[in-house]
N, CA, C and O atoms as a Maestro MAE file, in Angstrom:
{
 s_m_m2io_version
 :::
 2.0.0
}

f_m_ct {
 s_m_title
 :::
 protein
 m_atom[332] {
  # First column is atom index #
  i_m_mmod_type
  r_m_x_coord
  r_m_y_coord
  r_m_z_coord
  i_m_residue_number
  s_m_chain_name
  s_m_pdb_residue_name
  s_m_pdb_atom_name
  i_m_atomic_number
  :::
  1 25 73.647 27.571 -20.299 1 A "MET " " N  " 7
  2 3 74.132 28.865 -19.802 1 A "MET " " CA " 6
  3 2 73.936 30.110 -21.094 1 A "MET " " C  " 6
  4 15 73.410 31.214 -20.951 1 A "MET " " O  " 8
  5 25 74.401 29.661 -22.073 2 A "SER " " N  " 7
  6 3 74.148 29.925 -23.054 2 A "SER " " CA " 6
  7 2 73.065 30.526 -23.768 2 A "SER " " C  " 6
  8 15 72.883 31.723 -23.988 2 A "SER " " O  " 8
  9 25 72.264 29.394 -24.154 3 A "ASP " " N  " 7
  10 3 70.915 29.850 -23.787 3 A "ASP " " CA " 6
  11 2 70.465 31.021 -22.878 3 A "ASP " " C  " 6
  12 15 70.329 32.186 -23.251 3 A "ASP " " O  " 8
  13 25 70.328 30.710 -22.073 4 A "LEU " " N  " 7
  14 3 70.358 31.721 -20.775 4 A "LEU " " CA " 6
  15 2 70.394 32.711 -21.353 4 A "LEU " " C  " 6
  16 15 69.288 33.059 -21.768 4 A "LEU " " O  " 8
  17 25 71.774 33.820 -21.749 5 A "SER " " N  " 7
  18 3 72.308 34.815 -21.472 5 A "SER " " CA " 6
  19 2 72.483 35.482 -23.171 5 A "SER " " C  " 6
  20 15 73.250 36.354 -23.580 5 A "SER " " O  " 8
  21 25 71.302 34.564 -24.002 6 A "SER " " N  " 7
  22 3 71.381 35.478 -25.516 6 A "SER " " CA " 6
  23 2 69.998 35.708 -25.568 6 A "SER " " C  " 6
  24 15 69.498 36.013 -26.650 6 A "SER " " O  " 8
  25 25 69.021 35.566 -24.145 7 A "LYS " " N  " 7
  26 3 67.568 35.918 -24.634 7 A "LYS " " CA " 6
  27 2 67.810 37.314 -23.461 7 A "LYS " " C  " 6
  28 15 66.989 38.217 -23.624 7 A "LYS " " O  " 8
  29 25 68.575 37.480 -22.627 8 A "TYR " " N  " 7
  30 3 68.604 38.592 -21.735 8 A "TYR " " CA " 6
  31 2 69.731 39.548 -22.081 8 A "TYR " " C  " 6
  32 15 70.918 39.225 -22.122 8 A "TYR " " O  " 8
  33 25 69.180 40.915 -22.359 9 A "VAL " " N  " 7
  34 3 70.203 41.571 -22.325 9 A "VAL " " CA " 6
  35 2 70.400 42.797 -21.529 9 A "VAL " " C  " 6
  36 15 69.658 43.736 -21.816 9 A "VAL " " O  " 8
  37 25 71.188 42.953 -20.660 10 A "LEU " " N  " 7
  38 3 71.356 43.932 -19.221 10 A "LEU " " CA " 6
  39 2 71.635 45.106 -19.962 10 A "LEU " " C  " 6
  40 15 72.285 45.068 -21.007 10 A "LEU " " O  " 8
  41 25 71.146 46.215 -19.443 11 A "GLN " " N  " 7
  42 3 71.146 47.552 -19.884 11 A "GLN " " CA " 6
  43 2 71.004 48.510 -18.759 11 A "GLN " " C  " 6
  44 15 70.108 48.183 -17.981 11 A "GLN " " O  " 8
  45 25 71.710 49.730 -18.421 12 A "THR " " N  " 7
  46 3 71.497 50.557 -17.666 12 A "THR " " CA " 6
  47 2 71.188 51.999 -18.243 12 A "THR " " C  " 6
  48 15 71.431 52.171 -19.437 12 A "THR " " O  " 8
  49 25 70.828 52.738 -17.722 13 A "ALA " " N  " 7
  50 3 70.730 54.092 -18.531 13 A "ALA " " CA " 6
  51 2 72.153 54.753 -18.853 13 A "ALA " " C  " 6
  52 15 73.049 54.317 -18.129 13 A "ALA " " O  " 8
  53 25 72.390 55.337 -19.422 14 A "GLY " " N  " 7
  54 3 73.282 56.173 -20.102 14 A "GLY " " CA " 6
  55 2 73.808 57.229 -19.634 14 A "GLY " " C  " 6
  56 15 72.928 58.090 -19.660 14 A "GLY " " O  " 8
  57 25 74.988 57.753 -19.115 15 A "PHE " " N  " 7
  58 3 75.150 59.233 -18.658 15 A "PHE " " CA " 6
  59 2 74.387 60.304 -19.368 15 A "PHE " " C  " 6
  60 15 74.659 60.532 -20.546 15 A "PHE " " O  " 8
  61 25 73.719 60.790 -18.925 16 A "ASP " " N  " 7
  62 3 73.148 62.119 -19.122 16 A "ASP " " CA " 6
  63 2 73.852 63.176 -18.194 16 A "ASP " " C  " 6
  64 15 74.181 62.963 -17.027 16 A "ASP " " O  " 8
  65 25 74.046 64.428 -18.935 17 A "ALA " " N  " 7
  66 3 74.987 65.689 -18.592 17 A "ALA " " CA " 6
  67 2 74.177 66.444 -17.818 17 A "ALA " " C  " 6
  68 15 74.735 67.185 -17.009 17 A "ALA " " O  " 8
  69 25 72.523 66.435 -17.887 18 A "ARG " " N  " 7
  70 3 72.143 66.664 -17.012 18 A "ARG " " CA " 6
  71 2 72.054 66.830 -15.423 18 A "ARG " " C  " 6
  72 15 71.794 67.721 -14.614 18 A "ARG " " O  " 8
  73 25 72.408 65.508 -15.425 19 A "PHE " " N  " 7
  74 3 72.513 65.086 -14.155 19 A "PHE " " CA " 6
  75 2 74.391 64.288 -13.962 19 A "PHE " " C  " 6
  76 15 74.854 63.174 -14.206 19 A "PHE " " O  " 8
  77 25 74.888 65.398 -13.493 20 A "PRO " " N  " 7
  78 3 76.295 64.663 -13.386 20 A "PRO " " CA " 6
  79 2 76.620 63.754 -12.071 20 A "PRO " " C  " 6
  80 15 77.360 62.781 -11.932 20 A "PRO " " O  " 8
  81 25 75.777 64.454 -11.164 21 A "ASN " " N  " 7
  82 3 76.666 63.543 -9.914 21 A "ASN " " CA " 6
  83 2 75.950 62.379 -9.590 21 A "ASN " " C  " 6
  84 15 75.027 61.984 -10.302 21 A "ASN " " O  " 8
  85 25 76.259 61.879 -8.709 22 A "GLN " " N  " 7
  86 3 75.968 60.267 -8.045 22 A "GLN " " CA " 6
  87 2 74.571 60.585 -7.328 22 A "GLN " " C  " 6
  88 15 74.598 59.788 -6.390 22 A "GLN " " O  " 8
  89 25 73.410 61.265 -7.233 23 A "ASN " " N  " 7
  90 3 72.550 61.012 -6.540 23 A "ASN " " CA " 6
  91 2 71.956 61.193 -7.997 23 A "ASN " " C  " 6
  92 15 72.186 62.118 -8.776 23 A "ASN " " O  " 8
  93 25 70.999 59.901 -8.213 24 A "GLN " " N  " 7
  94 3 70.383 60.187 -9.557 24 A "GLN " " CA " 6
  95 2 68.889 59.821 -8.789 24 A "GLN " " C  " 6
  96 15 68.329 58.725 -8.804 24 A "GLN " " O  " 8
  97 25 68.578 60.653 -8.343 25 A "THR " " N  " 7
  98 3 66.909 60.748 -7.749 25 A "THR " " CA " 6
  99 2 66.209 61.763 -8.867 25 A "THR " " C  " 6
  100 15 65.027 61.531 -9.120 25 A "THR " " O  " 8
  101 25 66.726 62.656 -9.421 26 A "ARG " " N  " 7
  102 3 66.407 63.576 -10.115 26 A "ARG " " CA " 6
  103 2 65.944 63.056 -11.634 26 A "ARG " " C  " 6
  104 15 64.836 63.096 -12.169 26 A "ARG " " O  " 8
  105 25 67.325 62.512 -12.159 27 A "HIS " " N  " 7
  106 3 67.362 61.353 -13.238 27 A "HIS " " CA " 6
  107 2 66.442 60.762 -13.336 27 A "HIS " " C  " 6
  108 15 65.729 60.780 -14.340 27 A "HIS " " O  " 8
  109 25 66.158 59.859 -11.959 28 A "CYS " " N  " 7
  110 3 64.812 58.780 -12.191 28 A "CYS " " CA " 6
  111 2 63.522 59.547 -12.876 28 A "CYS " " C  " 6
  112 15 62.958 59.361 -13.954 28 A "CYS " " O  " 8
  113 25 63.292 60.466 -11.830 29 A "PHE " " N  " 7
  114 3 62.382 60.943 -11.780 29 A "PHE " " CA " 6
  115 2 61.757 61.770 -12.937 29 A "PHE " " C  " 6
  116 15 60.541 61.895 -13.079 29 A "PHE " " O  " 8
  117 25 62.618 62.281 -13.689 30 A "GLN " " N  " 7
  118 3 63.041 63.302 -14.961 30 A "GLN " " CA " 6
  119 2 62.042 62.069 -16.062 30 A "GLN " " C  " 6
  120 15 61.041 62.318 -16.734 30 A "GLN " " O  " 8
  121 25 63.002 60.344 -15.846 31 A "ASN " " N  " 7
  122 3 62.805 59.957 -16.905 31 A "ASN " " CA " 6
  123 2 61.473 59.502 -17.057 31 A "ASN " " C  " 6
  124 15 60.768 59.526 -18.065 31 A "ASN " " O  " 8
  125 25 61.218 59.073 -15.890 32 A "TYR " " N  " 7
  126 3 59.515 58.502 -15.413 32 A "TYR " " CA " 6
  127 2 58.552 59.553 -16.224 32 A "TYR " " C  " 6
  128 15 57.883 59.132 -17.168 32 A "TYR " " O  " 8
  129 25 58.501 60.858 -15.853 33 A "THR " " N  " 7
  130 3 58.035 61.982 -16.502 33 A "THR " " CA " 6
  131 2 58.211 61.826 -18.074 33 A "THR " " C  " 6
  132 15 57.351 61.629 -18.932 33 A "THR " " O  " 8
  133 25 59.193 61.931 -18.157 34 A "ASP " " N  " 7
  134 3 59.472 62.205 -19.586 34 A "ASP " " CA " 6
  135 2 58.477 61.037 -20.311 34 A "ASP " " C  " 6
  136 15 57.629 61.328 -21.155 34 A "ASP " " O  " 8
  137 25 58.777 59.458 -19.754 35 A "TYR " " N  " 7
  138 3 58.215 58.797 -20.736 35 A "TYR " " CA " 6
  139 2 56.674 58.852 -20.522 35 A "TYR " " C  " 6
  140 15 56.175 58.389 -21.548 35 A "TYR " " O  " 8
  141 25 56.000 59.101 -19.916 36 A "PHE " " N  " 7
  142 3 54.543 59.084 -19.761 36 A "PHE " " CA " 6
  143 2 53.985 60.599 -20.695 36 A "PHE " " C  " 6
  144 15 52.957 60.739 -21.357 36 A "PHE " " O  " 8
  145 25 54.953 61.453 -20.465 37 A "LYS " " N  " 7
  146 3 54.725 63.171 -21.268 37 A "LYS " " CA " 6
  147 2 54.769 62.166 -23.003 37 A "LYS " " C  " 6
  148 15 53.824 62.251 -23.788 37 A "LYS " " O  " 8
  149 25 55.770 61.472 -23.239 38 A "CYS " " N  " 7
  150 3 56.065 60.872 -24.467 38 A "CYS " " CA " 6
  151 2 55.130 60.505 -25.208 38 A "CYS " " C  " 6
  152 15 54.787 60.826 -26.346 38 A "CYS " " O  " 8
  153 25 54.480 59.318 -23.946 39 A "ILE " " N  " 7
  154 3 53.319 58.776 -24.787 39 A "ILE " " CA " 6
  155 2 52.321 59.240 -24.766 39 A "ILE " " C  " 6
  156 15 51.356 58.729 -25.333 39 A "ILE " " O  " 8
  157 25 52.260 60.526 -23.995 40 A "ALA " " N  " 7
  158 3 50.772 60.985 -24.110 40 A "ALA " " CA " 6
  159 2 50.776 62.011 -25.671 40 A "ALA " " C  " 6
  160 15 49.808 62.680 -26.031 40 A "ALA " " O  " 8
  161 25 52.186 61.907 -26.471 41 A "ALA " " N  " 7
  162 3 52.387 62.902 -27.363 41 A "ALA " " CA " 6
  163 2 52.606 61.901 -28.714 41 A "ALA " " C  " 6
  164 15 52.334 62.351 -29.827 41 A "ALA " " O  " 8
  165 25 52.988 60.862 -28.594 42 A "LYS " " N  " 7
  166 3 53.361 59.831 -29.893 42 A "LYS " " CA " 6
  167 2 52.858 58.355 -29.912 42 A "LYS " " C  " 6
  168 15 52.877 57.570 -30.861 42 A "LYS " " O  " 8
  169 25 52.200 58.076 -28.070 43 A "GLY " " N  " 7
  170 3 51.610 57.102 -28.449 43 A "GLY " " CA " 6
  171 2 52.325 55.619 -27.681 43 A "GLY " " C  " 6
  172 15 53.551 55.709 -27.748 43 A "GLY " " O  " 8
  173 25 52.084 54.917 -27.309 44 A "GLU " " N  " 7
  174 3 52.712 54.020 -26.492 44 A "GLU " " CA " 6
  175 2 53.605 52.716 -27.602 44 A "GLU " " C  " 6
  176 15 54.060 51.629 -27.245 44 A "GLU " " O  " 8
  177 25 53.610 53.271 -28.832 45 A "ASP " " N  " 7
  178 3 54.335 51.704 -29.606 45 A "ASP " " CA " 6
  179 2 55.500 53.076 -30.220 45 A "ASP " " C  " 6
  180 15 56.191 52.793 -31.200 45 A "ASP " " O  " 8
  181 25 55.616 54.226 -29.709 46 A "TYR " " N  " 7
  182 3 56.342 54.890 -30.530 46 A "TYR " " CA " 6
  183 2 58.131 54.447 -29.597 46 A "TYR " " C  " 6
  184 15 58.540 54.572 -28.443 46 A "TYR " " O  " 8
  185 25 58.619 54.006 -30.677 47 A "ALA " " N  " 7
  186 3 60.459 53.421 -29.920 47 A "ALA " " CA " 6
  187 2 61.315 54.430 -29.246 47 A "ALA " " C  " 6
  188 15 62.103 54.137 -28.347 47 A "ALA " " O  " 8
  189 25 61.154 55.494 -29.659 48 A "PRO " " N  " 7
  190 3 61.775 56.360 -28.558 48 A "PRO " " CA " 6
  191 2 61.786 56.780 -27.017 48 A "PRO " " C  " 6
  192 15 62.636 57.070 -26.174 48 A "PRO " " O  " 8
  193 25 60.000 56.624 -27.112 49 A "CYS " " N  " 7
  194 3 59.714 56.579 -25.633 49 A "CYS " " CA " 6
  195 2 60.686 55.474 -25.261 49 A "CYS " " C  " 6
  196 15 61.837 55.814 -24.987 49 A "CYS " " O  " 8
  197 25 60.371 54.256 -25.223 50 A "LYS " " N  " 7
  198 3 60.806 52.781 -24.671 50 A "LYS " " CA " 6
  199 2 62.176 53.262 -23.982 50 A "LYS " " C  " 6
  200 15 62.549 52.599 -23.014 50 A "LYS " " O  " 8
  201 25 62.942 54.333 -24.381 51 A "GLN " " N  " 7
  202 3 64.196 54.129 -23.741 51 A "GLN " " CA " 6
  203 2 64.402 55.020 -22.950 51 A "GLN " " C  " 6
  204 15 65.562 55.273 -22.623 51 A "GLN " " O  " 8
  205 25 63.030 55.934 -22.285 52 A "PHE " " N  " 7
  206 3 62.594 56.780 -20.785 52 A "PHE " " CA " 6
  207 2 61.986 56.129 -20.352 52 A "PHE " " C  " 6
  208 15 61.502 56.624 -19.334 52 A "PHE " " O  " 8
  209 25 61.513 54.718 -20.618 53 A "LYS " " N  " 7
  210 3 61.020 53.470 -19.713 53 A "LYS " " CA " 6
  211 2 61.968 52.749 -19.635 53 A "LYS " " C  " 6
  212 15 61.509 51.708 -20.106 53 A "LYS " " O  " 8
  213 25 62.987 52.546 -19.374 54 A "ARG " " N  " 7
  214 3 64.130 51.493 -19.744 54 A "ARG " " CA " 6
  215 2 64.802 52.376 -18.653 54 A "ARG " " C  " 6
  216 15 64.880 51.919 -17.513 54 A "ARG " " O  " 8
  217 25 65.191 53.354 -18.874 55 A "ALA " " N  " 7
  218 3 65.882 54.179 -18.108 55 A "ALA " " CA " 6
  219 2 65.329 54.721 -16.952 55 A "ALA " " C  " 6
  220 15 66.110 55.375 -16.259 55 A "ALA " " O  " 8
  221 25 64.251 54.623 -16.592 56 A "TYR " " N  " 7
  222 3 63.219 54.933 -15.234 56 A "TYR " " CA " 6
  223 2 63.573 53.637 -14.159 56 A "TYR " " C  " 6
  224 15 64.070 53.679 -13.033 56 A "TYR " " O  " 8
  225 25 63.034 52.284 -15.110 57 A "ASN " " N  " 7
  226 3 63.131 51.204 -14.560 57 A "ASN " " CA " 6
  227 2 64.645 51.114 -14.156 57 A "ASN " " C  " 6
  228 15 64.868 50.921 -12.961 57 A "ASN " " O  " 8
  229 25 65.690 51.229 -14.993 58 A "SER " " N  " 7
  230 3 66.882 50.922 -14.343 58 A "SER " " CA " 6
  231 2 67.476 51.692 -13.458 58 A "SER " " C  " 6
  232 15 68.553 51.385 -12.946 58 A "SER " " O  " 8
  233 25 66.699 52.988 -13.136 59 A "LEU " " N  " 7
  234 3 67.274 54.077 -12.160 59 A "LEU " " CA " 6
  235 2 66.539 54.154 -10.712 59 A "LEU " " C  " 6
  236 15 67.161 54.389 -9.676 59 A "LEU " " O  " 8
  237 25 65.158 53.930 -10.770 60 A "CYS " " N  " 7
  238 3 63.971 53.992 -9.535 60 A "CYS " " CA " 6
  239 2 63.873 52.929 -9.199 60 A "CYS " " C  " 6
  240 15 64.053 52.014 -10.003 60 A "CYS " " O  " 8
  241 25 63.576 52.714 -7.990 61 A "PRO " " N  " 7
  242 3 63.368 52.051 -6.764 61 A "PRO " " CA " 6
  243 2 61.903 51.259 -7.233 61 A "PRO " " C  " 6
  244 15 61.136 51.952 -7.902 61 A "PRO " " O  " 8
  245 25 61.501 49.925 -6.936 62 A "ASN " " N  " 7
  246 3 60.475 49.829 -7.730 62 A "ASN " " CA " 6
  247 2 59.280 49.995 -7.023 62 A "ASN " " C  " 6
  248 15 58.161 49.803 -7.500 62 A "ASN " " O  " 8
  249 25 59.577 50.425 -5.649 63 A "GLU " " N  " 7
  250 3 58.685 50.958 -4.725 63 A "GLU " " CA " 6
  251 2 58.058 52.810 -4.805 63 A "GLU " " C  " 6
  252 15 57.139 53.417 -4.255 63 A "GLU " " O  " 8
  253 25 59.184 53.195 -5.838 64 A "TRP " " N  " 7
  254 3 58.833 54.487 -6.386 64 A "TRP " " CA " 6
  255 2 57.944 54.157 -7.831 64 A "TRP " " C  " 6
  256 15 57.076 54.903 -8.286 64 A "TRP " " O  " 8
  257 25 58.175 53.472 -8.145 65 A "ILE " " N  " 7
  258 3 57.391 53.384 -9.571 65 A "ILE " " CA " 6
  259 2 56.030 53.348 -9.148 65 A "ILE " " C  " 6
  260 15 55.178 54.154 -9.521 65 A "ILE " " O  " 8
  261 25 55.810 52.247 -8.234 66 A "ALA " " N  " 7
  262 3 54.470 51.235 -7.728 66 A "ALA " " CA " 6
  263 2 53.832 52.772 -7.228 66 A "ALA " " C  " 6
  264 15 52.643 52.891 -7.525 66 A "ALA " " O  " 8
  265 25 54.245 53.583 -6.742 67 A "LYS " " N  " 7
  266 3 53.844 54.726 -5.712 67 A "LYS " " CA " 6
  267 2 53.533 55.927 -6.863 67 A "LYS " " C  " 6
  268 15 52.677 56.752 -6.541 67 A "LYS " " O  " 8
  269 25 53.906 56.013 -7.627 68 A "TRP " " N  " 7
  270 3 54.151 57.226 -8.651 68 A "TRP " " CA " 6
  271 2 53.182 56.684 -9.149 68 A "TRP " " C  " 6
  272 15 52.190 57.013 -8.499 68 A "TRP " " O  " 8
  273 25 52.814 55.727 -10.324 69 A "ASP " " N  " 7
  274 3 51.643 54.794 -10.718 69 A "ASP " " CA " 6
  275 2 50.504 54.877 -10.116 69 A "ASP " " C  " 6
  276 15 49.414 55.165 -10.609 69 A "ASP " " O  " 8
  277 25 50.775 54.613 -9.002 70 A "GLU " " N  " 7
  278 3 48.927 54.842 -8.212 70 A "GLU " " CA " 6
  279 2 48.776 55.979 -7.947 70 A "GLU " " C  " 6
  280 15 47.633 56.135 -7.518 70 A "GLU " " O  " 8
  281 25 49.538 57.229 -7.982 71 A "GLN " " N  " 7
  282 3 49.039 58.537 -7.896 71 A "GLN " " CA " 6
  283 2 48.938 58.612 -9.333 71 A "GLN " " C  " 6
  284 15 47.893 57.962 -9.278 71 A "GLN " " O  " 8
  285 25 49.050 58.777 -10.338 72 A "ARG " " N  " 7
  286 3 48.904 58.951 -11.741 72 A "ARG " " CA " 6
  287 2 47.230 58.533 -11.229 72 A "ARG " " C  " 6
  288 15 46.423 59.368 -10.820 72 A "ARG " " O  " 8
  289 25 46.946 56.983 -11.373 73 A "GLU " " N  " 7
  290 3 45.864 56.429 -10.875 73 A "GLU " " CA " 6
  291 2 44.788 57.760 -10.381 73 A "GLU " " C  " 6
  292 15 43.975 58.363 -11.083 73 A "GLU " " O  " 8
  293 25 45.045 57.913 -9.239 74 A "ASN " " N  " 7
  294 3 44.519 58.539 -8.500 74 A "ASN " " CA " 6
  295 2 44.263 60.177 -8.745 74 A "ASN " " C  " 6
  296 15 43.588 60.858 -7.973 74 A "ASN " " O  " 8
  297 25 44.863 60.652 -9.852 75 A "GLY " " N  " 7
  298 3 45.121 61.951 -10.331 75 A "GLY " " CA " 6
  299 2 45.789 62.710 -9.132 75 A "GLY " " C  " 6
  300 15 45.285 63.831 -9.062 75 A "GLY " " O  " 8
  301 25 46.585 62.543 -8.320 76 A "THR " " N  " 7
  302 3 47.094 62.843 -7.227 76 A "THR " " CA " 6
  303 2 48.925 62.910 -7.769 76 A "THR " " C  " 6
  304 15 49.531 63.188 -6.734 76 A "THR " " O  " 8
  305 25 49.590 62.816 -8.522 77 A "PHE " " N  " 7
  306 3 50.515 62.933 -9.158 77 A "PHE " " CA " 6
  307 2 51.209 64.251 -9.342 77 A "PHE " " C  " 6
  308 15 50.690 64.987 -10.181 77 A "PHE " " O  " 8
  309 25 52.223 64.672 -8.757 78 A "PRO " " N  " 7
  310 3 52.700 65.778 -8.407 78 A "PRO " " CA " 6
  311 2 53.105 66.282 -9.175 78 A "PRO " " C  " 6
  312 15 53.412 67.415 -8.805 78 A "PRO " " O  " 8
  313 25 53.437 66.015 -10.660 79 A "ALA " " N  " 7
  314 3 53.879 66.555 -11.940 79 A "ALA " " CA " 6
  315 2 53.076 66.321 -13.068 79 A "ALA " " C  " 6
  316 15 52.610 65.191 -13.212 79 A "ALA " " O  " 8
  317 25 52.727 67.591 -14.263 80 A "SER " " N  " 7
  318 3 52.372 67.270 -15.077 80 A "SER " " CA " 6
  319 2 52.606 66.579 -15.991 80 A "SER " " C  " 6
  320 15 53.760 66.855 -16.317 80 A "SER " " O  " 8
  321 25 52.018 65.432 -16.969 81 A "LEU " " N  " 7
  322 3 52.649 64.647 -17.407 81 A "LEU " " CA " 6
  323 2 51.771 64.582 -19.032 81 A "LEU " " C  " 6
  324 15 51.794 63.596 -19.768 81 A "LEU " " O  " 8
  325 25 50.862 66.183 -19.395 82 A "GLU " " N  " 7
  326 3 50.792 66.955 -20.460 82 A "GLU " " CA " 6
  327 2 52.189 67.017 -21.432 82 A "GLU " " C  " 6
  328 15 53.289 67.183 -20.907 82 A "GLU " " O  " 8
  329 25 52.071 66.904 -22.529 83 A "PRO " " N  " 7
  330 3 52.974 67.045 -23.516 83 A "PRO " " CA " 6
  331 2 53.473 68.550 -23.767 83 A "PRO " " C  " 6
  332 15 54.299 68.788 -24.648 83 A "PRO " " O  " 8
  :::
 }
 m_bond[331] {
  # First column is bond index #
  i_m_from
  i_m_to
  i_m_order
  :::
  1 1 2 1
  2 2 3 1
  3 3 4 2
  4 3 5 1
  5 5 6 1
  6 6 7 1
  7 7 8 2
  8 7 9 1
  9 9 10 1
  10 10 11 1
  11 11 12 2
  12 11 13 1
  13 13 14 1
  14 14 15 1
  15 15 16 2
  16 15 17 1
  17 17 18 1
  18 18 19 1
  19 19 20 2
  20 19 21 1
  21 21 22 1
  22 22 23 1
  23 23 24 2
  24 23 25 1
  25 25 26 1
  26 26 27 1
  27 27 28 2
  28 27 29 1
  29 29 30 1
  30 30 31 1
  31 31 32 2
  32 31 33 1
  33 33 34 1
  34 34 35 1
  35 35 36 2
  36 35 37 1
  37 37 38 1
  38 38 39 1
  39 39 40 2
  40 39 41 1
  41 41 42 1
  42 42 43 1
  43 43 44 2
  44 43 45 1
  45 45 46 1
  46 46 47 1
  47 47 48 2
  48 47 49 1
  49 49 50 1
  50 50 51 1
  51 51 52 2
  52 51 53 1
  53 53 54 1
  54 54 55 1
  55 55 56 2
  56 55 57 1
  57 57 58 1
  58 58 59 1
  59 59 60 2
  60 59 61 1
  61 61 62 1
  62 62 63 1
  63 63 64 2
  64 63 65 1
  65 65 66 1
  66 66 67 1
  67 67 68 2
  68 67 69 1
  69 69 70 1
  70 70 71 1
  71 71 72 2
  72 71 73 1
  73 73 74 1
  74 74 75 1
  75 75 76 2
  76 75 77 1
  77 77 78 1
  78 78 79 1
  79 79 80 2
  80 79 81 1
  81 81 82 1
  82 82 83 1
  83 83 84 2
  84 83 85 1
  85 85 86 1
  86 86 87 1
  87 87 88 2
  88 87 89 1
  89 89 90 1
  90 90 91 1
  91 91 92 2
  92 91 93 1
  93 93 94 1
  94 94 95 1
  95 95 96 2
  96 95 97 1
  97 97 98 1
  98 98 99 1
  99 99 100 2
  100 99 101 1
  101 101 102 1
  102 102 103 1
  103 103 104 2
  104 103 105 1
  105 105 106 1
  106 106 107 1
  107 107 108 2
  108 107 109 1
  109 109 110 1
  110 110 111 1
  111 111 112 2
  112 111 113 1
  113 113 114 1
  114 114 115 1
  115 115 116 2
  116 115 117 1
  117 117 118 1
  118 118 119 1
  119 119 120 2
  120 119 121 1
  121 121 122 1
  122 122 123 1
  123 123 124 2
  124 123 125 1
  125 125 126 1
  126 126 127 1
  127 127 128 2
  128 127 129 1
  129 129 130 1
  130 130 131 1
  131 131 132 2
  132 131 133 1
  133 133 134 1
  134 134 135 1
  135 135 136 2
  136 135 137 1
  137 137 138 1
  138 138 139 1
  139 139 140 2
  140 139 141 1
  141 141 142 1
  142 142 143 1
  143 143 144 2
  144 143 145 1
  145 145 146 1
  146 146 147 1
  147 147 148 2
  148 147 149 1
  149 149 150 1
  150 150 151 1
  151 151 152 2
  152 151 153 1
  153 153 154 1
  154 154 155 1
  155 155 156 2
  156 155 157 1
  157 157 158 1
  158 158 159 1
  159 159 160 2
  160 159 161 1
  161 161 162 1
  162 162 163 1
  163 163 164 2
  164 163 165 1
  165 165 166 1
  166 166 167 1
  167 167 168 2
  168 167 169 1
  169 169 170 1
  170 170 171 1
  171 171 172 2
  172 171 173 1
  173 173 174 1
  174 174 175 1
  175 175 176 2
  176 175 177 1
  177 177 178 1
  178 178 179 1
  179 179 180 2
  180 179 181 1
  181 181 182 1
  182 182 183 1
  183 183 184 2
  184 183 185 1
  185 185 186 1
  186 186 187 1
  187 187 188 2
  188 187 189 1
  189 189 190 1
  190 190 191 1
  191 191 192 2
  192 191 193 1
  193 193 194 1
  194 194 195 1
  195 195 196 2
  196 195 197 1
  197 197 198 1
  198 198 199 1
  199 199 200 2
  200 199 201 1
  201 201 202 1
  202 202 203 1
  203 203 204 2
  204 203 205 1
  205 205 206 1
  206 206 207 1
  207 207 208 2
  208 207 209 1
  209 209 210 1
  210 210 211 1
  211 211 212 2
  212 211 213 1
  213 213 214 1
  214 214 215 1
  215 215 216 2
  216 215 217 1
  217 217 218 1
  218 218 219 1
  219 219 220 2
  220 219 221 1
  221 221 222 1
  222 222 223 1
  223 223 224 2
  224 223 225 1
  225 225 226 1
  226 226 227 1
  227 227 228 2
  228 227 229 1
  229 229 230 1
  230 230 231 1
  231 231 232 2
  232 231 233 1
  233 233 234 1
  234 234 235 1
  235 235 236 2
  236 235 237 1
  237 237 238 1
  238 238 239 1
  239 239 240 2
  240 239 241 1
  241 241 242 1
  242 242 243 1
  243 243 244 2
  244 243 245 1
  245 245 246 1
  246 246 247 1
  247 247 248 2
  248 247 249 1
  249 249 250 1
  250 250 251 1
  251 251 252 2
  252 251 253 1
  253 253 254 1
  254 254 255 1
  255 255 256 2
  256 255 257 1
  257 257 258 1
  258 258 259 1
  259 259 260 2
  260 259 261 1
  261 261 262 1
  262 262 263 1
  263 263 264 2
  264 263 265 1
  265 265 266 1
  266 266 267 1
  267 267 268 2
  268 267 269 1
  269 269 270 1
  270 270 271 1
  271 271 272 2
  272 271 273 1
  273 273 274 1
  274 274 275 1
  275 275 276 2
  276 275 277 1
  277 277 278 1
  278 278 279 1
  279 279 280 2
  280 279 281 1
  281 281 282 1
  282 282 283 1
  283 283 284 2
  284 283 285 1
  285 285 286 1
  286 286 287 1
  287 287 288 2
  288 287 289 1
  289 289 290 1
  290 290 291 1
  291 291 292 2
  292 291 293 1
  293 293 294 1
  294 294 295 1
  295 295 296 2
  296 295 297 1
  297 297 298 1
  298 298 299 1
  299 299 300 2
  300 299 301 1
  301 301 302 1
  302 302 303 1
  303 303 304 2
  304 303 305 1
  305 305 306 1
  306 306 307 1
  307 307 308 2
  308 307 309 1
  309 309 310 1
  310 310 311 1
  311 311 312 2
  312 311 313 1
  313 313 314 1
  314 314 315 1
  315 315 316 2
  316 315 317 1
  317 317 318 1
  318 318 319 1
  319 319 320 2
  320 319 321 1
  321 321 322 1
  322 322 323 1
  323 323 324 2
  324 323 325 1
  325 325 326 1
  326 326 327 1
  327 327 328 2
  328 327 329 1
  329 329 330 1
  330 330 331 1
  331 331 332 2
  :::
 }
}
């Protein structure tokens, strides 16, 4: 058991004062768009971008992420991802 717990560190998104309410839908969407804006501007290897990815993976349902990924690929994503 100790071997398994040393491999994985469970984290969730921290408090963000822009989203003080219980409903985290907007927080989820904002982190998703911020991640793709960040990697467009700085590249996928830029470490601070990974915080956005961890946050949206923690906050967003997997179905939403899959849908948004598909929309990005098809060019129908409803927000601009330009930096």
